[in-house]
Amino acid sequence: MTLKFRHIALMMAAAWMVAACGGGGDDIATPVTPAPTPSPVTPTPTPSMPTAIAFMGSIPEEQSENHGATRAEEEGLETYYKQFKVWAFKHLDSATENVMDGYTVRWVENSAGTALSNTHGWEYVNQQSLDETEQSIKYWDYSASAYRFFGVAPESYSGSVSGDYYVLTFEDVDVTADEGIAAAPYFSELWYSSDKSQYGKPVKLLFKQPVSKVRFRFTSDDPRVAADAVLSGISFRPTDGSKIYRKGNFTLRYPLTGADTRESFSVANTDPATALDALTEHYTDANQKWYTVLPANGQGTYTLEVTINGGDPKTAVVPAEFMNWQPGFEYTYIFKINEEGGVSIDVVQSAFTEWADDQTGEHVIYNW
């Protein structure tokens, strides 16, 4: 810009000199004031500038089932798995394009920030196995109307597209023993955004296991009533007589189109031999009993039955809307004993948590 301006200024000066020399002496040339030279402009990032897709893998330490709640501290997935598999889809007009079809993403210690595709220690470029297609770097497409990402660990699991969904099944998930829980895979929530201000940021995938934990306990407005009560014949069970399953196939359905922005699940091929008819041990300070079960939707109501101080059996019914057990959540059902020896449902506590029986912390309480 400066060289061009000087060139124009010199031409104008030469023209003025020619006019002055060739005139009749009465012609007076009017000098031209040069325009100020503009200051250099520093380029700023724009959607037209390519930004690499990068990942973070986290496990929430505690999360309310109220999905609008703020998550507490999170733990890196690398604590449990150093690799996961990821799928990515973008929406262009009326079409859905597969951007990443089961890319392997690996944790590389102390590598965060060493590549455009690695901002938090997770790398996918050229991380494929020997028999897989080369994994190239992928950039955000700002013309896309939306993006969807989801993943699973360990990376050996895979599924397929079925209609408008990506379907992924974990077979024979068994939570009847601690080793089964430890071996259960992790899957991520669906990451979805049509907000282009989220494009260009690392994709944070939040992982959880296809497992739920349930407990129930008794309380009273008068602590002495609960402390002195003699409880027997305790049973907390599905009202319709169905089973409480602990082994079976867990299937995920990730929506690829439409307005659905969350994954759904179903449980099938359940094992009656390992199922429970009822939950019979209640949680106390001395017996901190949790039941580990498969997640469940559409269970219907549950009925608590208990005999208090040798009287007639008492019952309390929990509405079906509070009996949907989501994967990765723990549920506490609190029943209140009154002074007359009756019992009623009091509150439900629900939170996302890691499977540590000695874990403490605040839980969101839902009052009915």
mmCIF file with all atom_site columns, N, CA and C in Angstrom, residues 119-151:
data_model
loop_
_atom_site.group_PDB
_atom_site.id
_atom_site.type_symbol
_atom_site.label_atom_id
_atom_site.label_alt_id
_atom_site.label_comp_id
_atom_site.label_asym_id
_atom_site.label_entity_id
_atom_site.label_seq_id
_atom_site.pdbx_PDB_ins_code
_atom_site.Cartn_x
_atom_site.Cartn_y
_atom_site.Cartn_z
_atom_site.occupancy
_atom_site.B_iso_or_equiv
_atom_site.pdbx_formal_charge
_atom_site.auth_seq_id
_atom_site.auth_comp_id
_atom_site.auth_asym_id
_atom_site.auth_atom_id
_atom_site.pdbx_PDB_model_num
ATOM 1  N N  . THR A 1 119 ? -5.606  -30.988 21.318 1.00 0.00 ? 119 THR A N  1
ATOM 2  C CA . THR A 1 119 ? -5.583  -29.858 22.236 1.00 0.00 ? 119 THR A CA 1
ATOM 3  C C  . THR A 1 119 ? -5.544  -30.284 23.694 1.00 0.00 ? 119 THR A C  1
ATOM 4  N N  . HIS A 1 120 ? -5.981  -31.541 23.989 1.00 0.00 ? 120 HIS A N  1
ATOM 5  C CA . HIS A 1 120 ? -6.088  -31.994 25.378 1.00 0.00 ? 120 HIS A CA 1
ATOM 6  C C  . HIS A 1 120 ? -5.516  -33.394 25.588 1.00 0.00 ? 120 HIS A C  1
ATOM 7  N N  . GLY A 1 121 ? -4.562  -33.795 24.740 1.00 0.00 ? 121 GLY A N  1
ATOM 8  C CA . GLY A 1 121 ? -3.901  -35.074 24.935 1.00 0.00 ? 121 GLY A CA 1
ATOM 9  C C  . GLY A 1 121 ? -4.508  -36.225 24.165 1.00 0.00 ? 121 GLY A C  1
ATOM 10 N N  . TRP A 1 122 ? -5.614  -35.994 23.464 1.00 0.00 ? 122 TRP A N  1
ATOM 11 C CA . TRP A 1 122 ? -6.266  -37.043 22.666 1.00 0.00 ? 122 TRP A CA 1
ATOM 12 C C  . TRP A 1 122 ? -5.994  -36.791 21.194 1.00 0.00 ? 122 TRP A C  1
ATOM 13 N N  . GLU A 1 123 ? -5.452  -37.794 20.496 1.00 0.00 ? 123 GLU A N  1
ATOM 14 C CA . GLU A 1 123 ? -5.077  -37.655 19.090 1.00 0.00 ? 123 GLU A CA 1
ATOM 15 C C  . GLU A 1 123 ? -5.769  -38.719 18.249 1.00 0.00 ? 123 GLU A C  1
ATOM 16 N N  . TYR A 1 124 ? -6.259  -38.326 17.077 1.00 0.00 ? 124 TYR A N  1
ATOM 17 C CA . TYR A 1 124 ? -6.900  -39.284 16.173 1.00 0.00 ? 124 TYR A CA 1
ATOM 18 C C  . TYR A 1 124 ? -6.209  -39.394 14.820 1.00 0.00 ? 124 TYR A C  1
ATOM 19 N N  . VAL A 1 125 ? -5.408  -38.413 14.441 1.00 0.00 ? 125 VAL A N  1
ATOM 20 C CA . VAL A 1 125 ? -4.760  -38.437 13.129 1.00 0.00 ? 125 VAL A CA 1
ATOM 21 C C  . VAL A 1 125 ? -3.736  -39.566 13.088 1.00 0.00 ? 125 VAL A C  1
ATOM 22 N N  . ASN A 1 126 ? -3.879  -40.441 12.089 1.00 0.00 ? 126 ASN A N  1
ATOM 23 C CA . ASN A 1 126 ? -2.977  -41.586 11.886 1.00 0.00 ? 126 ASN A CA 1
ATOM 24 C C  . ASN A 1 126 ? -2.940  -42.531 13.080 1.00 0.00 ? 126 ASN A C  1
ATOM 25 N N  . GLN A 1 127 ? -4.038  -42.640 13.790 1.00 0.00 ? 127 GLN A N  1
ATOM 26 C CA . GLN A 1 127 ? -4.109  -43.551 14.933 1.00 0.00 ? 127 GLN A CA 1
ATOM 27 C C  . GLN A 1 127 ? -4.829  -44.857 14.601 1.00 0.00 ? 127 GLN A C  1
ATOM 28 N N  . GLN A 1 128 ? -5.105  -45.092 13.337 1.00 0.00 ? 128 GLN A N  1
ATOM 29 C CA . GLN A 1 128 ? -5.818  -46.295 12.929 1.00 0.00 ? 128 GLN A CA 1
ATOM 30 C C  . GLN A 1 128 ? -4.949  -47.539 13.103 1.00 0.00 ? 128 GLN A C  1
ATOM 31 N N  . SER A 1 129 ? -5.625  -48.698 13.182 1.00 0.00 ? 129 SER A N  1
ATOM 32 C CA . SER A 1 129 ? -4.911  -49.966 13.208 1.00 0.00 ? 129 SER A CA 1
ATOM 33 C C  . SER A 1 129 ? -4.369  -50.279 11.820 1.00 0.00 ? 129 SER A C  1
ATOM 34 N N  . LEU A 1 130 ? -3.534  -51.325 11.726 1.00 0.00 ? 130 LEU A N  1
ATOM 35 C CA . LEU A 1 130 ? -2.872  -51.631 10.457 1.00 0.00 ? 130 LEU A CA 1
ATOM 36 C C  . LEU A 1 130 ? -3.859  -51.942 9.341  1.00 0.00 ? 130 LEU A C  1
ATOM 37 N N  . ASP A 1 131 ? -4.987  -52.545 9.678  1.00 0.00 ? 131 ASP A N  1
ATOM 38 C CA . ASP A 1 131 ? -5.932  -52.957 8.645  1.00 0.00 ? 131 ASP A CA 1
ATOM 39 C C  . ASP A 1 131 ? -7.051  -51.947 8.413  1.00 0.00 ? 131 ASP A C  1
ATOM 40 N N  . GLU A 1 132 ? -6.908  -50.736 8.966  1.00 0.00 ? 132 GLU A N  1
ATOM 41 C CA . GLU A 1 132 ? -7.963  -49.735 8.839  1.00 0.00 ? 132 GLU A CA 1
ATOM 42 C C  . GLU A 1 132 ? -7.548  -48.610 7.901  1.00 0.00 ? 132 GLU A C  1
ATOM 43 N N  . THR A 1 133 ? -8.545  -47.892 7.394  1.00 0.00 ? 133 THR A N  1
ATOM 44 C CA . THR A 1 133 ? -8.298  -46.754 6.512  1.00 0.00 ? 133 THR A CA 1
ATOM 45 C C  . THR A 1 133 ? -7.597  -45.636 7.281  1.00 0.00 ? 133 THR A C  1
ATOM 46 N N  . GLU A 1 134 ? -6.696  -44.949 6.612  1.00 0.00 ? 134 GLU A N  1
ATOM 47 C CA . GLU A 1 134 ? -5.943  -43.869 7.259  1.00 0.00 ? 134 GLU A CA 1
ATOM 48 C C  . GLU A 1 134 ? -6.883  -42.805 7.806  1.00 0.00 ? 134 GLU A C  1
ATOM 49 N N  . GLN A 1 135 ? -6.619  -42.395 9.025  1.00 0.00 ? 135 GLN A N  1
ATOM 50 C CA . GLN A 1 135 ? -7.424  -41.354 9.662  1.00 0.00 ? 135 GLN A CA 1
ATOM 51 C C  . GLN A 1 135 ? -6.753  -39.997 9.429  1.00 0.00 ? 135 GLN A C  1
ATOM 52 N N  . SER A 1 136 ? -7.387  -39.169 8.636  1.00 0.00 ? 136 SER A N  1
ATOM 53 C CA . SER A 1 136 ? -6.828  -37.859 8.311  1.00 0.00 ? 136 SER A CA 1
ATOM 54 C C  . SER A 1 136 ? -7.409  -36.799 9.239  1.00 0.00 ? 136 SER A C  1
ATOM 55 N N  . ILE A 1 137 ? -6.760  -35.657 9.292  1.00 0.00 ? 137 ILE A N  1
ATOM 56 C CA . ILE A 1 137 ? -7.248  -34.557 10.104 1.00 0.00 ? 137 ILE A CA 1
ATOM 57 C C  . ILE A 1 137 ? -8.561  -34.035 9.516  1.00 0.00 ? 137 ILE A C  1
ATOM 58 N N  . LYS A 1 138 ? -9.481  -33.664 10.382 1.00 0.00 ? 138 LYS A N  1
ATOM 59 C CA . LYS A 1 138 ? -10.776 -33.145 9.968  1.00 0.00 ? 138 LYS A CA 1
ATOM 60 C C  . LYS A 1 138 ? -10.946 -31.724 10.495 1.00 0.00 ? 138 LYS A C  1
ATOM 61 N N  . TYR A 1 139 ? -11.551 -30.886 9.661  1.00 0.00 ? 139 TYR A N  1
ATOM 62 C CA . TYR A 1 139 ? -11.759 -29.487 10.016 1.00 0.00 ? 139 TYR A CA 1
ATOM 63 C C  . TYR A 1 139 ? -13.258 -29.185 10.123 1.00 0.00 ? 139 TYR A C  1
ATOM 64 N N  . TRP A 1 140 ? -13.571 -28.214 10.973 1.00 0.00 ? 140 TRP A N  1
ATOM 65 C CA . TRP A 1 140 ? -14.952 -27.785 11.123 1.00 0.00 ? 140 TRP A CA 1
ATOM 66 C C  . TRP A 1 140 ? -15.456 -27.167 9.823  1.00 0.00 ? 140 TRP A C  1
ATOM 67 N N  . ASP A 1 141 ? -16.662 -27.530 9.453  1.00 0.00 ? 141 ASP A N  1
ATOM 68 C CA . ASP A 1 141 ? -17.318 -26.974 8.273  1.00 0.00 ? 141 ASP A CA 1
ATOM 69 C C  . ASP A 1 141 ? -18.386 -25.995 8.755  1.00 0.00 ? 141 ASP A C  1
ATOM 70 N N  . TYR A 1 142 ? -18.100 -24.704 8.603  1.00 0.00 ? 142 TYR A N  1
ATOM 71 C CA . TYR A 1 142 ? -19.019 -23.696 9.114  1.00 0.00 ? 142 TYR A CA 1
ATOM 72 C C  . TYR A 1 142 ? -20.278 -23.542 8.270  1.00 0.00 ? 142 TYR A C  1
ATOM 73 N N  . SER A 1 143 ? -20.319 -24.228 7.141  1.00 0.00 ? 143 SER A N  1
ATOM 74 C CA . SER A 1 143 ? -21.549 -24.225 6.360  1.00 0.00 ? 143 SER A CA 1
ATOM 75 C C  . SER A 1 143 ? -22.518 -25.306 6.830  1.00 0.00 ? 143 SER A C  1
ATOM 76 N N  . ALA A 1 144 ? -22.042 -26.208 7.700  1.00 0.00 ? 144 ALA A N  1
ATOM 77 C CA . ALA A 1 144 ? -22.905 -27.266 8.229  1.00 0.00 ? 144 ALA A CA 1
ATOM 78 C C  . ALA A 1 144 ? -23.911 -26.667 9.206  1.00 0.00 ? 144 ALA A C  1
ATOM 79 N N  . SER A 1 145 ? -25.137 -27.141 9.144  1.00 0.00 ? 145 SER A N  1
ATOM 80 C CA . SER A 1 145 ? -26.188 -26.620 10.027 1.00 0.00 ? 145 SER A CA 1
ATOM 81 C C  . SER A 1 145 ? -26.125 -27.237 11.417 1.00 0.00 ? 145 SER A C  1
ATOM 82 N N  . ALA A 1 146 ? -25.479 -28.396 11.573 1.00 0.00 ? 146 ALA A N  1
ATOM 83 C CA . ALA A 1 146 ? -25.355 -29.039 12.882 1.00 0.00 ? 146 ALA A CA 1
ATOM 84 C C  . ALA A 1 146 ? -24.293 -30.126 12.816 1.00 0.00 ? 146 ALA A C  1
ATOM 85 N N  . TYR A 1 147 ? -23.768 -30.480 13.985 1.00 0.00 ? 147 TYR A N  1
ATOM 86 C CA . TYR A 1 147 ? -22.820 -31.585 14.130 1.00 0.00 ? 147 TYR A CA 1
ATOM 87 C C  . TYR A 1 147 ? -23.305 -32.525 15.233 1.00 0.00 ? 147 TYR A C  1
ATOM 88 N N  . ARG A 1 148 ? -22.980 -33.809 15.085 1.00 0.00 ? 148 ARG A N  1
ATOM 89 C CA . ARG A 1 148 ? -23.249 -34.824 16.107 1.00 0.00 ? 148 ARG A CA 1
ATOM 90 C C  . ARG A 1 148 ? -21.994 -35.676 16.285 1.00 0.00 ? 148 ARG A C  1
ATOM 91 N N  . PHE A 1 149 ? -21.610 -35.889 17.545 1.00 0.00 ? 149 PHE A N  1
ATOM 92 C CA . PHE A 1 149 ? -20.465 -36.741 17.877 1.00 0.00 ? 149 PHE A CA 1
ATOM 93 C C  . PHE A 1 149 ? -20.879 -37.709 18.974 1.00 0.00 ? 149 PHE A C  1
ATOM 94 N N  . PHE A 1 150 ? -20.326 -38.908 18.972 1.00 0.00 ? 150 PHE A N  1
ATOM 95 C CA . PHE A 1 150 ? -20.479 -39.840 20.082 1.00 0.00 ? 150 PHE A CA 1
ATOM 96 C C  . PHE A 1 150 ? -19.348 -40.850 20.021 1.00 0.00 ? 150 PHE A C  1
ATOM 97 N N  . GLY A 1 151 ? -19.072 -41.473 21.168 1.00 0.00 ? 151 GLY A N  1
ATOM 98 C CA . GLY A 1 151 ? -17.939 -42.389 21.223 1.00 0.00 ? 151 GLY A CA 1
ATOM 99 C C  . GLY A 1 151 ? -18.188 -43.537 22.180 1.00 0.00 ? 151 GLY A C  1
#
